[in-house]
Amino acid sequence: GAHQAEEAAARRALSVALAPWREKFPAVEVVEQAEEGHPAQRLLCAAQDAGLLAVGRRIRPGRLGPHTGPVAHAVMHHVRCPVAVVPHE
């Protein structure tokens, strides 16, 4: 059905997004997970036993100072491990 098509499309998009990083760092094990629900809550569940949580932050030209999005902001206040906020285009 439509739900399965959406899931398949999300998995493909994730795989495409991660492909360059897999090539750049072949020794790093990557587990792909496409999840539904609120991103911050999903990250908190996934990071329960993590030693480090890395969260992307889009670089927005013209903004004064660093900007942390709502997801990164939420996980920084609730997760138990260190959080690395990584800027990207």
PDB file of C-alpha atoms in Angstrom:
ATOM      1  CA  GLY A   1       0.000   0.000   0.000  1.00  0.00           C
ATOM      2  CA  ALA A   2       0.878   3.691   0.212  1.00  0.00           C
ATOM      3  CA  HIS A   3       2.474   3.261   3.645  1.00  0.00           C
ATOM      4  CA  GLN A   4       4.863   0.572   2.372  1.00  0.00           C
ATOM      5  CA  ALA A   5       5.777   2.749  -0.627  1.00  0.00           C
ATOM      6  CA  GLU A   6       6.572   5.651   1.729  1.00  0.00           C
ATOM      7  CA  GLU A   7       8.743   3.377   3.896  1.00  0.00           C
ATOM      8  CA  ALA A   8      10.635   2.084   0.848  1.00  0.00           C
ATOM      9  CA  ALA A   9      11.177   5.653  -0.418  1.00  0.00           C
ATOM     10  CA  ALA A  10      12.459   6.737   3.019  1.00  0.00           C
ATOM     11  CA  ARG A  11      14.876   3.782   3.129  1.00  0.00           C
ATOM     12  CA  ARG A  12      16.173   4.597  -0.380  1.00  0.00           C
ATOM     13  CA  ALA A  13      16.655   8.282   0.505  1.00  0.00           C
ATOM     14  CA  LEU A  14      18.535   7.314   3.679  1.00  0.00           C
ATOM     15  CA  SER A  15      20.753   4.887   1.784  1.00  0.00           C
ATOM     16  CA  VAL A  16      21.591   7.547  -0.839  1.00  0.00           C
ATOM     17  CA  ALA A  17      22.341  10.144   1.867  1.00  0.00           C
ATOM     18  CA  LEU A  18      24.677   7.757   3.713  1.00  0.00           C
ATOM     19  CA  ALA A  19      26.483   6.360   0.644  1.00  0.00           C
ATOM     20  CA  PRO A  20      29.210   9.069   0.453  1.00  0.00           C
ATOM     21  CA  TRP A  21      29.945   8.685   4.177  1.00  0.00           C
ATOM     22  CA  ARG A  22      30.211   4.896   3.867  1.00  0.00           C
ATOM     23  CA  GLU A  23      32.765   5.398   1.071  1.00  0.00           C
ATOM     24  CA  LYS A  24      34.709   8.024   3.015  1.00  0.00           C
ATOM     25  CA  PHE A  25      34.838   5.960   6.246  1.00  0.00           C
ATOM     26  CA  PRO A  26      34.650   2.280   5.202  1.00  0.00           C
ATOM     27  CA  ALA A  27      35.837   1.011   8.611  1.00  0.00           C
ATOM     28  CA  VAL A  28      32.848   2.564  10.427  1.00  0.00           C
ATOM     29  CA  GLU A  29      29.890   0.219  10.865  1.00  0.00           C
ATOM     30  CA  VAL A  30      26.646   1.914   9.800  1.00  0.00           C
ATOM     31  CA  VAL A  31      23.197   0.642  10.752  1.00  0.00           C
ATOM     32  CA  GLU A  32      20.441   2.309   8.728  1.00  0.00           C
ATOM     33  CA  GLN A  33      17.110   2.910  10.455  1.00  0.00           C
ATOM     34  CA  ALA A  34      14.165   4.793   8.962  1.00  0.00           C
ATOM     35  CA  GLU A  35      11.724   5.525  11.774  1.00  0.00           C
ATOM     36  CA  GLU A  36       8.376   7.255  12.100  1.00  0.00           C
ATOM     37  CA  GLY A  37       7.520   9.610  14.933  1.00  0.00           C
ATOM     38  CA  HIS A  38       8.994  12.722  16.510  1.00  0.00           C
ATOM     39  CA  PRO A  39      12.716  12.910  15.590  1.00  0.00           C
ATOM     40  CA  ALA A  40      13.919  13.964  19.060  1.00  0.00           C
ATOM     41  CA  GLN A  41      12.038  11.112  20.781  1.00  0.00           C
ATOM     42  CA  ARG A  42      13.324   8.565  18.231  1.00  0.00           C
ATOM     43  CA  LEU A  43      16.913   9.787  18.747  1.00  0.00           C
ATOM     44  CA  LEU A  44      16.571   9.606  22.520  1.00  0.00           C
ATOM     45  CA  CYS A  45      15.375   5.983  22.268  1.00  0.00           C
ATOM     46  CA  ALA A  46      18.149   5.063  19.831  1.00  0.00           C
ATOM     47  CA  ALA A  47      20.844   6.724  21.960  1.00  0.00           C
ATOM     48  CA  GLN A  48      19.932   5.102  25.297  1.00  0.00           C
ATOM     49  CA  ASP A  49      23.104   2.987  25.418  1.00  0.00           C
ATOM     50  CA  ALA A  50      25.230   5.196  23.145  1.00  0.00           C
ATOM     51  CA  GLY A  51      28.636   6.605  24.073  1.00  0.00           C
ATOM     52  CA  LEU A  52      28.126   9.592  21.735  1.00  0.00           C
ATOM     53  CA  LEU A  53      25.211  11.047  19.778  1.00  0.00           C
ATOM     54  CA  ALA A  54      26.049  13.033  16.624  1.00  0.00           C
ATOM     55  CA  VAL A  55      23.332  15.393  15.358  1.00  0.00           C
ATOM     56  CA  GLY A  56      23.524  17.364  12.100  1.00  0.00           C
ATOM     57  CA  ARG A  57      22.903  21.103  11.974  1.00  0.00           C
ATOM     58  CA  ARG A  58      22.221  22.842   8.660  1.00  0.00           C
ATOM     59  CA  ILE A  59      24.414  25.909   8.042  1.00  0.00           C
ATOM     60  CA  ARG A  60      22.161  28.885   7.345  1.00  0.00           C
ATOM     61  CA  PRO A  61      23.994  31.804   5.725  1.00  0.00           C
ATOM     62  CA  GLY A  62      23.129  35.223   7.087  1.00  0.00           C
ATOM     63  CA  ARG A  63      22.324  34.007  10.601  1.00  0.00           C
ATOM     64  CA  LEU A  64      24.226  35.628  13.431  1.00  0.00           C
ATOM     65  CA  GLY A  65      25.981  33.133  15.652  1.00  0.00           C
ATOM     66  CA  PRO A  66      25.482  29.373  15.808  1.00  0.00           C
ATOM     67  CA  HIS A  67      21.921  28.107  15.626  1.00  0.00           C
ATOM     68  CA  THR A  68      20.760  24.853  17.161  1.00  0.00           C
ATOM     69  CA  GLY A  69      17.588  23.382  15.680  1.00  0.00           C
ATOM     70  CA  PRO A  70      14.720  22.058  17.806  1.00  0.00           C
ATOM     71  CA  VAL A  71      15.766  18.400  17.526  1.00  0.00           C
ATOM     72  CA  ALA A  72      19.402  18.989  18.559  1.00  0.00           C
ATOM     73  CA  HIS A  73      18.226  21.325  21.341  1.00  0.00           C
ATOM     74  CA  ALA A  74      15.795  18.705  22.710  1.00  0.00           C
ATOM     75  CA  VAL A  75      18.265  15.805  22.695  1.00  0.00           C
ATOM     76  CA  MET A  76      21.053  17.868  24.305  1.00  0.00           C
ATOM     77  CA  HIS A  77      18.829  18.424  27.334  1.00  0.00           C
ATOM     78  CA  HIS A  78      17.584  14.842  27.708  1.00  0.00           C
ATOM     79  CA  VAL A  79      20.188  12.376  26.451  1.00  0.00           C
ATOM     80  CA  ARG A  80      22.692  10.890  28.934  1.00  0.00           C
ATOM     81  CA  CYS A  81      25.716  10.700  26.625  1.00  0.00           C
ATOM     82  CA  PRO A  82      27.766  13.523  25.065  1.00  0.00           C
ATOM     83  CA  VAL A  83      26.233  15.153  21.958  1.00  0.00           C
ATOM     84  CA  ALA A  84      28.262  16.306  18.942  1.00  0.00           C
ATOM     85  CA  VAL A  85      26.439  18.898  16.799  1.00  0.00           C
ATOM     86  CA  VAL A  86      27.938  18.727  13.305  1.00  0.00           C
ATOM     87  CA  PRO A  87      27.335  21.620  10.878  1.00  0.00           C
ATOM     88  CA  HIS A  88      26.646  20.738   7.231  1.00  0.00           C
ATOM     89  CA  GLU A  89      25.441  22.448   4.046  1.00  0.00           C
TER      90      GLU A  89
END
